[in-house]
Every structure is written in structure tokens, then in C-alpha cells.
XYZ file of C-alpha atoms in Angstrom:
446
model
C 16.087 57.417 -22.513
C 19.039 56.646 -24.803
C 20.839 59.757 -23.568
C 20.366 58.650 -19.961
C 21.836 55.209 -20.709
C 24.766 56.788 -22.535
C 25.486 59.055 -19.577
C 25.279 56.132 -17.171
C 27.700 54.167 -19.347
C 30.123 57.057 -19.512
C 29.931 57.459 -15.736
C 30.667 53.768 -15.278
C 33.648 53.971 -17.637
C 34.903 57.014 -15.784
C 34.626 55.228 -12.442
C 36.443 52.181 -13.786
C 39.267 54.261 -15.197
C 39.481 56.948 -12.559
C 43.033 57.706 -11.339
C 42.288 56.272 -7.890
C 41.053 52.940 -9.279
C 43.843 52.547 -11.795
C 46.413 53.579 -9.210
C 45.211 51.029 -6.639
C 45.078 48.104 -9.058
C 48.426 48.941 -10.644
C 49.992 49.205 -7.209
C 48.719 45.736 -6.299
C 50.284 44.178 -9.368
C 53.430 46.317 -9.349
C 54.284 45.447 -5.725
C 54.158 41.712 -6.372
C 56.124 42.131 -9.598
C 58.647 44.444 -7.979
C 59.302 41.997 -5.125
C 59.722 39.197 -7.654
C 62.349 41.221 -9.522
C 64.161 42.098 -6.302
C 64.186 38.521 -4.995
C 67.484 37.319 -6.545
C 69.457 40.058 -4.789
C 67.544 39.510 -1.562
C 68.402 35.813 -1.708
C 72.092 36.721 -2.009
C 71.755 38.953 1.046
C 70.027 36.159 2.964
C 72.745 33.637 2.136
C 75.440 36.081 3.222
C 73.703 36.768 6.531
C 73.031 33.073 7.086
C 76.669 32.171 6.535
C 78.008 34.975 8.738
C 75.984 34.838 11.978
C 77.145 36.639 15.098
C 76.136 36.070 18.709
C 74.265 38.585 20.875
C 76.277 41.729 21.663
C 78.833 40.714 19.002
C 76.896 41.669 15.851
C 79.413 44.246 14.600
C 79.724 43.044 10.989
C 75.995 42.318 10.767
C 75.166 45.838 11.927
C 77.588 47.282 9.412
C 75.948 45.341 6.585
C 72.468 46.494 7.595
C 73.674 50.100 7.805
C 75.237 49.791 4.348
C 72.043 48.393 2.815
C 69.834 51.116 4.296
C 72.270 53.886 3.341
C 72.278 52.669 -0.257
C 68.487 53.069 -0.292
C 68.685 56.696 0.827
C 67.983 56.341 4.554
C 69.526 58.593 7.191
C 71.412 55.927 9.144
C 72.638 55.827 12.731
C 74.683 52.760 13.588
C 76.149 51.301 16.795
C 72.923 52.182 18.585
C 72.108 50.233 21.729
C 75.124 48.087 20.941
C 75.462 47.198 17.268
C 71.918 48.250 16.422
C 71.005 50.351 13.395
C 68.292 52.970 12.925
C 67.333 54.141 9.432
C 65.007 57.096 8.827
C 63.341 57.872 5.499
C 61.246 61.029 5.483
C 58.620 61.180 2.769
C 56.396 64.162 3.491
C 53.744 64.691 6.129
C 52.096 61.648 7.635
C 52.418 59.059 10.382
C 55.664 57.444 11.488
C 55.784 53.688 11.003
C 58.583 51.711 12.646
C 59.548 48.251 11.363
C 61.914 46.151 13.462
C 64.100 43.131 12.754
C 66.450 41.347 15.165
C 69.992 40.524 14.036
C 71.726 38.113 16.456
C 72.431 34.410 15.985
C 72.514 31.448 18.380
C 75.296 29.204 19.743
C 74.222 26.186 17.677
C 76.206 23.936 15.336
C 74.135 23.871 12.137
C 73.157 20.372 11.015
C 70.786 21.106 8.127
C 73.078 19.593 5.510
C 72.447 22.591 3.264
C 75.309 23.663 0.961
C 75.036 27.175 2.397
C 75.063 26.024 6.046
C 76.912 28.174 8.567
C 80.329 26.850 9.583
C 81.148 29.796 11.847
C 82.495 28.930 15.290
C 83.559 30.893 18.327
C 84.931 30.278 21.812
C 82.528 30.508 24.741
C 83.143 31.654 28.317
C 84.407 28.155 29.227
C 86.946 28.267 26.383
C 84.951 25.682 24.443
C 84.437 25.915 20.684
C 80.774 26.419 19.773
C 79.029 26.858 16.454
C 76.938 29.887 15.496
C 73.733 29.628 13.489
C 70.715 31.732 12.602
C 68.468 29.067 14.118
C 65.620 31.464 14.878
C 65.202 33.073 11.471
C 66.810 36.426 12.189
C 68.519 36.235 8.788
C 65.042 36.055 7.225
C 63.915 38.976 9.385
C 66.835 41.166 8.303
C 66.400 40.295 4.640
C 62.679 41.048 4.823
C 63.466 44.388 6.492
C 65.796 45.418 3.666
C 63.380 44.110 1.053
C 60.542 46.104 2.602
C 62.686 49.232 2.781
C 63.506 48.829 -0.897
C 59.869 48.442 -1.914
C 58.657 51.406 0.119
C 61.362 53.625 -1.355
C 60.516 52.448 -4.875
C 56.827 53.171 -4.236
C 57.375 56.391 -2.286
C 54.931 58.257 -4.542
C 52.178 56.015 -3.153
C 52.481 57.017 0.526
C 53.464 59.876 2.819
C 55.056 59.866 6.245
C 58.254 58.794 7.993
C 59.594 55.262 7.694
C 61.738 54.098 10.604
C 63.727 50.894 10.117
C 65.309 49.339 13.205
C 67.849 46.495 13.125
C 67.945 45.415 16.760
C 70.783 43.501 18.437
C 70.713 41.000 21.313
C 67.122 39.780 21.069
C 68.067 36.250 22.087
C 69.252 37.433 25.516
C 66.489 39.991 26.008
C 68.816 42.977 26.062
C 68.634 44.664 22.660
C 65.296 46.460 22.812
C 66.054 47.652 26.359
C 69.399 49.068 25.256
C 67.996 50.884 22.225
C 65.101 52.373 24.198
C 67.421 53.376 27.043
C 69.709 55.206 24.622
C 66.747 57.234 23.326
C 65.182 55.369 20.405
C 61.826 57.099 20.868
C 63.256 60.501 21.799
C 66.257 61.000 19.515
C 64.274 59.798 16.506
C 60.660 60.377 15.451
C 58.309 58.656 17.872
C 56.475 55.958 15.901
C 52.703 55.948 15.623
C 52.801 52.238 14.801
C 55.417 49.524 15.379
C 55.486 46.408 13.196
C 57.544 43.236 13.281
C 57.531 39.717 11.905
C 58.936 36.403 13.090
C 59.385 33.217 11.111
C 57.325 30.219 12.171
C 58.552 26.629 12.100
C 54.966 25.350 12.175
C 53.362 27.377 9.356
C 54.044 26.676 5.668
C 55.935 29.235 3.618
C 53.612 31.491 1.654
C 51.271 31.918 4.608
C 51.110 34.325 7.542
C 49.613 33.834 11.009
C 48.583 36.598 13.390
C 47.281 36.675 16.975
C 45.410 39.756 18.207
C 45.948 40.493 21.892
C 48.586 38.491 23.763
C 50.913 36.852 21.252
C 54.065 36.002 23.247
C 54.801 35.571 26.935
C 56.473 37.235 29.884
C 59.789 35.456 30.419
C 61.902 35.374 33.566
C 65.088 33.460 34.343
C 65.369 32.608 38.042
C 68.252 31.052 40.003
C 67.599 29.386 43.352
C 70.434 28.435 45.682
C 69.197 25.940 48.279
C 71.519 25.689 51.268
C 72.013 22.912 53.813
C 74.486 21.343 56.199
C 76.646 18.781 54.454
C 78.325 15.638 55.718
C 78.845 11.918 55.127
C 76.231 10.047 53.129
C 76.295 7.267 55.749
C 75.197 9.668 58.495
C 72.351 11.713 56.963
C 70.868 12.360 60.402
C 73.895 14.512 61.138
C 73.129 16.761 58.143
C 70.381 18.876 56.591
C 70.449 17.525 53.060
C 70.001 20.247 50.393
C 69.393 17.589 47.714
C 66.286 16.437 49.561
C 65.225 20.048 50.073
C 65.747 20.668 46.349
C 63.575 17.657 45.501
C 60.830 18.942 47.807
C 61.162 22.383 46.252
C 60.873 21.152 42.664
C 57.653 19.309 43.481
C 56.231 22.172 45.534
C 56.832 24.670 42.744
C 54.435 22.755 40.507
C 51.564 23.642 42.832
C 51.976 27.353 42.114
C 50.481 26.910 38.651
C 48.057 24.144 39.623
C 46.787 25.466 42.975
C 47.641 29.147 43.459
C 47.117 30.835 40.106
C 43.725 30.903 38.435
C 43.321 28.139 35.840
C 42.122 30.883 33.486
C 45.586 32.493 33.552
C 48.112 30.618 31.371
C 51.495 30.217 33.053
C 54.476 27.879 33.239
C 57.162 27.236 35.855
C 59.885 24.928 34.554
C 62.969 23.791 36.459
C 65.429 23.397 33.624
C 68.598 22.703 35.583
C 69.523 21.178 38.940
C 73.095 20.777 40.176
C 74.410 19.667 43.554
C 76.974 17.408 45.148
C 80.271 15.985 43.971
C 80.394 12.297 44.979
C 78.155 9.331 45.808
C 78.703 9.394 49.559
C 78.968 13.130 50.196
C 76.007 15.275 51.219
C 76.780 18.726 49.856
C 76.193 22.137 51.367
C 74.048 23.495 48.540
C 72.099 22.755 45.385
C 71.459 25.186 42.534
C 68.269 25.304 40.462
C 67.633 27.263 37.274
C 64.054 28.074 36.319
C 62.196 29.697 33.455
C 58.874 31.403 34.224
C 56.249 32.127 31.567
C 52.940 33.994 31.658
C 50.965 36.667 29.820
C 49.449 38.752 32.600
C 52.062 40.960 34.372
C 50.271 40.367 37.690
C 50.656 36.604 37.251
C 54.396 37.107 36.770
C 54.616 38.905 40.122
C 52.510 36.193 41.742
C 54.860 33.485 40.466
C 57.974 35.195 41.824
C 56.412 35.953 45.213
C 55.204 32.352 45.588
C 58.633 30.938 44.707
C 60.300 33.063 47.366
C 57.706 32.112 49.977
C 57.784 28.388 49.210
C 61.549 27.989 49.154
C 61.893 29.817 52.459
C 59.087 27.789 54.049
C 60.664 24.480 53.041
C 64.020 25.585 54.434
C 62.423 26.663 57.706
C 60.590 23.328 58.005
C 63.968 21.563 57.811
C 65.304 23.579 60.725
C 67.753 25.777 58.843
C 68.755 29.063 60.521
C 68.123 32.456 58.896
C 71.720 32.548 57.686
C 71.058 29.476 55.506
C 67.773 30.546 53.922
C 67.562 29.955 50.148
C 68.612 32.705 47.776
C 66.173 33.448 44.950
C 67.698 35.605 42.199
C 65.597 36.966 39.346
C 67.657 38.016 36.314
C 65.917 41.345 35.799
C 68.323 42.221 32.976
C 66.981 39.228 31.034
C 63.309 39.747 31.889
C 61.108 40.043 28.817
C 57.536 41.370 29.003
C 54.697 39.717 27.145
C 53.977 40.937 23.632
C 50.483 42.366 23.292
C 49.343 42.919 19.725
C 47.067 45.958 19.803
C 43.781 44.434 18.532
C 42.855 47.327 16.238
C 46.318 47.449 14.675
C 46.468 43.653 14.390
C 43.116 43.667 12.601
C 44.322 46.371 10.219
C 47.565 44.509 9.488
C 45.682 41.269 8.919
C 43.362 42.959 6.422
C 46.333 44.475 4.584
C 48.137 41.144 4.322
C 44.968 39.427 3.140
C 44.657 41.978 0.358
C 48.246 41.374 -0.673
C 48.666 37.584 -0.528
C 45.064 36.372 -0.355
C 42.691 35.708 2.518
C 43.279 31.946 2.441
C 46.979 32.536 3.136
C 46.369 34.366 6.413
C 45.395 32.343 9.478
C 44.710 33.132 13.126
C 47.485 32.209 15.502
C 47.132 31.214 19.127
C 49.368 32.836 21.776
C 52.624 31.005 22.506
C 54.746 30.782 25.647
C 57.914 31.796 23.805
C 59.319 35.243 24.549
C 60.266 38.231 22.375
C 61.593 41.581 23.522
C 59.550 43.202 20.738
C 56.876 43.695 23.404
C 58.989 46.416 25.044
C 58.289 48.810 22.178
C 54.654 48.929 23.275
C 55.377 49.493 26.975
C 57.084 52.873 26.825
C 55.534 55.991 28.340
C 53.969 56.789 24.967
C 52.248 53.360 24.815
C 52.738 52.788 21.096
C 50.415 50.259 19.377
C 52.498 47.296 18.227
C 51.862 44.137 16.206
C 54.112 41.238 15.276
C 52.969 38.482 12.933
C 54.236 34.969 12.205
C 55.779 34.383 8.794
C 55.435 30.797 7.588
C 58.845 29.291 6.776
C 58.279 25.544 6.271
C 58.676 24.177 2.748
C 55.033 23.434 1.797
C 55.647 19.828 0.705
C 57.492 19.073 3.942
C 54.644 20.645 5.869
C 52.057 18.441 4.146
C 54.238 15.349 4.616
C 54.537 16.136 8.317
C 50.781 16.461 8.653
C 50.270 13.149 6.901
C 52.893 11.205 8.863
C 52.628 12.923 12.227
C 56.398 13.377 12.291
C 57.422 16.618 13.954
C 59.222 19.302 12.011
C 62.440 20.928 13.284
C 61.517 23.740 15.650
C 62.984 27.191 16.034
C 66.382 26.973 17.755
C 66.864 23.524 16.241
C 70.178 22.717 14.543
C 68.083 21.343 11.646
C 65.790 24.334 11.113
C 66.036 25.355 7.446
C 63.446 27.827 6.109
C 62.169 27.713 2.548
C 63.886 31.057 2.169
C 62.854 32.272 -1.331
C 59.117 31.903 -0.699
C 59.417 33.035 2.915
C 61.306 36.203 2.019
C 58.962 37.055 -0.841
C 55.914 36.632 1.393
C 57.506 38.602 4.230
C 58.420 41.565 2.029
C 55.005 41.692 0.384
C 53.127 41.350 3.682
C 55.180 43.966 5.509
C 55.309 46.427 2.605
C 51.554 46.324 2.129
C 50.907 46.656 5.878
C 53.151 49.704 6.189
C 51.824 51.362 3.060
C 48.224 50.978 4.223
C 49.084 52.444 7.626
C 50.702 55.443 5.936
C 47.577 55.902 3.849
C 45.105 55.381 6.687
C 43.588 52.305 5.047
């Protein structure tokens, strides 16, 4: 009897101190500690990137800095890819290929955060006007988290096997970067990823937390221009004209019925007329009016339905006014700016969520609802290989400000706001830990 108990005790001790158990627990603690030690240098990188933003298709210096950081960590680096994009490959034995992506472009915004490290960079736009440049959508956080994750995975390379693929993507804000990188051969010239991961800061989730939405996470986005034509003349003799301003007004109202009366109420979608321009003087009826629209949806079929309905409605209104075929409206869809919806593969999203919960705690991971914002990250899952992709939201709001906002009801600065200022130390730390753990578990089949 005593011998049996002794053997059981020894077995228990062996289980508690087995290499696998010790290795797993030490990895948990060492990752958090390692990120903490790396944070001061990551903060310096963040501040540099924040103070040196570059607009879409102009990210030359930013791409060079990302290439330099990845090269210093031992990655095989290809720069100027798909524009000023960067691809870093780190081969670490046999195993899956995990791709992690960060976007690198800034926005034409004058920063008004009042922070001592605020961007003061300016440039001249197409109209020869001076405009500010700011990382108002958190791409500086994304890049810093990418480098931080690369650093951690290299430091812990004995704990996983496979190929790590780091992608610093240009021109996300104009929907062109992912298209350009894929068109140049991202998934053919480099190892084809088995999994694709990304993160995006959130202006509505407190720093230290992560939110994730399985399934549809972000929307299809289309930019549409409509030129409504007419027959101009004197404002005192409208009966001698076909007024395009009136036709434009009819069109704006009619477009609202596409969502409310043509598309199923079970299919989320938005049609917004964001700009309307026509005429030059009080008493002149012009020859045309221009509208600019943004279309949003999740289902690709709904996107096609929206576009077809817009073309049909605008033509019908013009015909009802008696315009000839030569003066039918022109509907132009900016296909080069079209962004598909982002669909988080449910199985991968569930796996990533579990990994992040293990790393930062279950209470710090919440379910996110889909949003109507767009992200060209979705393109990485729509290639011929149909790669599973998942992007998660990284809380960026200073926790005390978040609680104060909840208590007062006052809205926080949104993404793309001149006043958006992430709580960058906690946000970066959380992002690196969440992404590092997710990638490592995918490498290890956890």
C-alpha cells in the first residue's frame, strides 16, 4: 500500500516537472517578460514612425525603416514590393507558413492631439495646398507590433518550427497596397501562407484588451461617381431647361430606397451620398451635377445588386425627365479602389481567440460585431488558394479615458480623427503579446 502511494507521488512529481510542462509554463512567463524588456525600444520605434508619417504610395522612408528592422532580426528581406512594401522571410525548420501583415501609410490630417510627439509633417496636395500628415488610423502601432512580434518569435525560435512571413503593406488607405503586392507575386514568389494574421487598433476598445469577430468583420467598399446631365439655362425660365439639380435631388432620395426596399433587410448595407456639386451662380441652371457615393455591404452579391440598382435608377430618372440617350447619367465605379469584405475564417478566428485568451487573460478578450469600415486585408483570403485569414481589433483607448467616456456619454475621438491618440505603451505590449502567442500556437498546431 505504501509502495503504491509512493509510486503515485513520484508519478505526480514527474508529470508536474516533465519537460513539456516546464517548457509551456516558462514560455508563458518568458514571453510576457521578454515583451516588457523590449518595450522601451519599441516605444522609440513607435515615436519615430508617428513623427514621420508618409501618405499612400509615398512610403519610401517608412519602407526602408521596416526593411532595416527586419534585416537586423535575421529575416531575408525584399523591399520596394508592390510599391514601397516589404516582405521578410524567416525560415525555422519544417512546419506551416504563417504570414503577419501590417499597413504602413498615413493620412492627410493635421494632428491636433496636443501630444509633445505629435506629427508636424506637411506636404502639398494635387491642388497645391499644404496638408498635414498623421498616423490617424494606428498604422504606426501596427508596424511597431509587427516588429515587436518578429523580435519575440526570433528570440523564441526554439519553441516553434515553420516559416514566418512578415509583410509591411503600403497604400491600405486607398485600397491599392494589397492588390499591388498580390499582383506582383506575393503568394507565388514567396512561400504561400497557410494562415494570414493581422491586427487593427480600435478607438472604442480600451488598451489592454482585444476584440475579435468570427465571420464577416469588415465591409465591401466601393467609391462611385455619378454625373447627372441636363439642359441648362436661366433660373427665371426653368421651363426652358431640364434642371440637373432637381434630377440630382430626386436621385439622392431614390437611392435610399435601394437599401430600404430592394435589398433584404437581413443583408446589412449602406449607400451614402457624401458629396454633391453643381451650378455656379444663383440664377443659372447648370448642365450637370456630380455626386460621389460610398457603398458598403458584406455579401458580394449585395454589392453587385447595389451597383446595378444605382445604374438602373439614375437612368430611369433621366428618362422620365425627357433627356435623350446622349444625356443619360454616367455611373463610374472606381474598381481600382474597390475593397472586398474581410471574412475571418471562423475556425482560425476561434483558434486565435483562444491563443490570445491564454496570453492576456480571458476577461481581456471580447467579441466584436462586424463594422462597415473597409480594409484591404480581406484580399489575402480571396486568392486562388483561398487562405484562411483573421484580423483582430487591438484596444487603444487609455483605460481611464474609456471609463470616463462610458460614465459621461461623451464620445471618444474615432479613427481618422485629428485627435486620435492611442495609449501606445499598453497597446503595443498587448499587440505584441497577442500576435506572438497566436503565431506560435499556429506553428505548433495548438
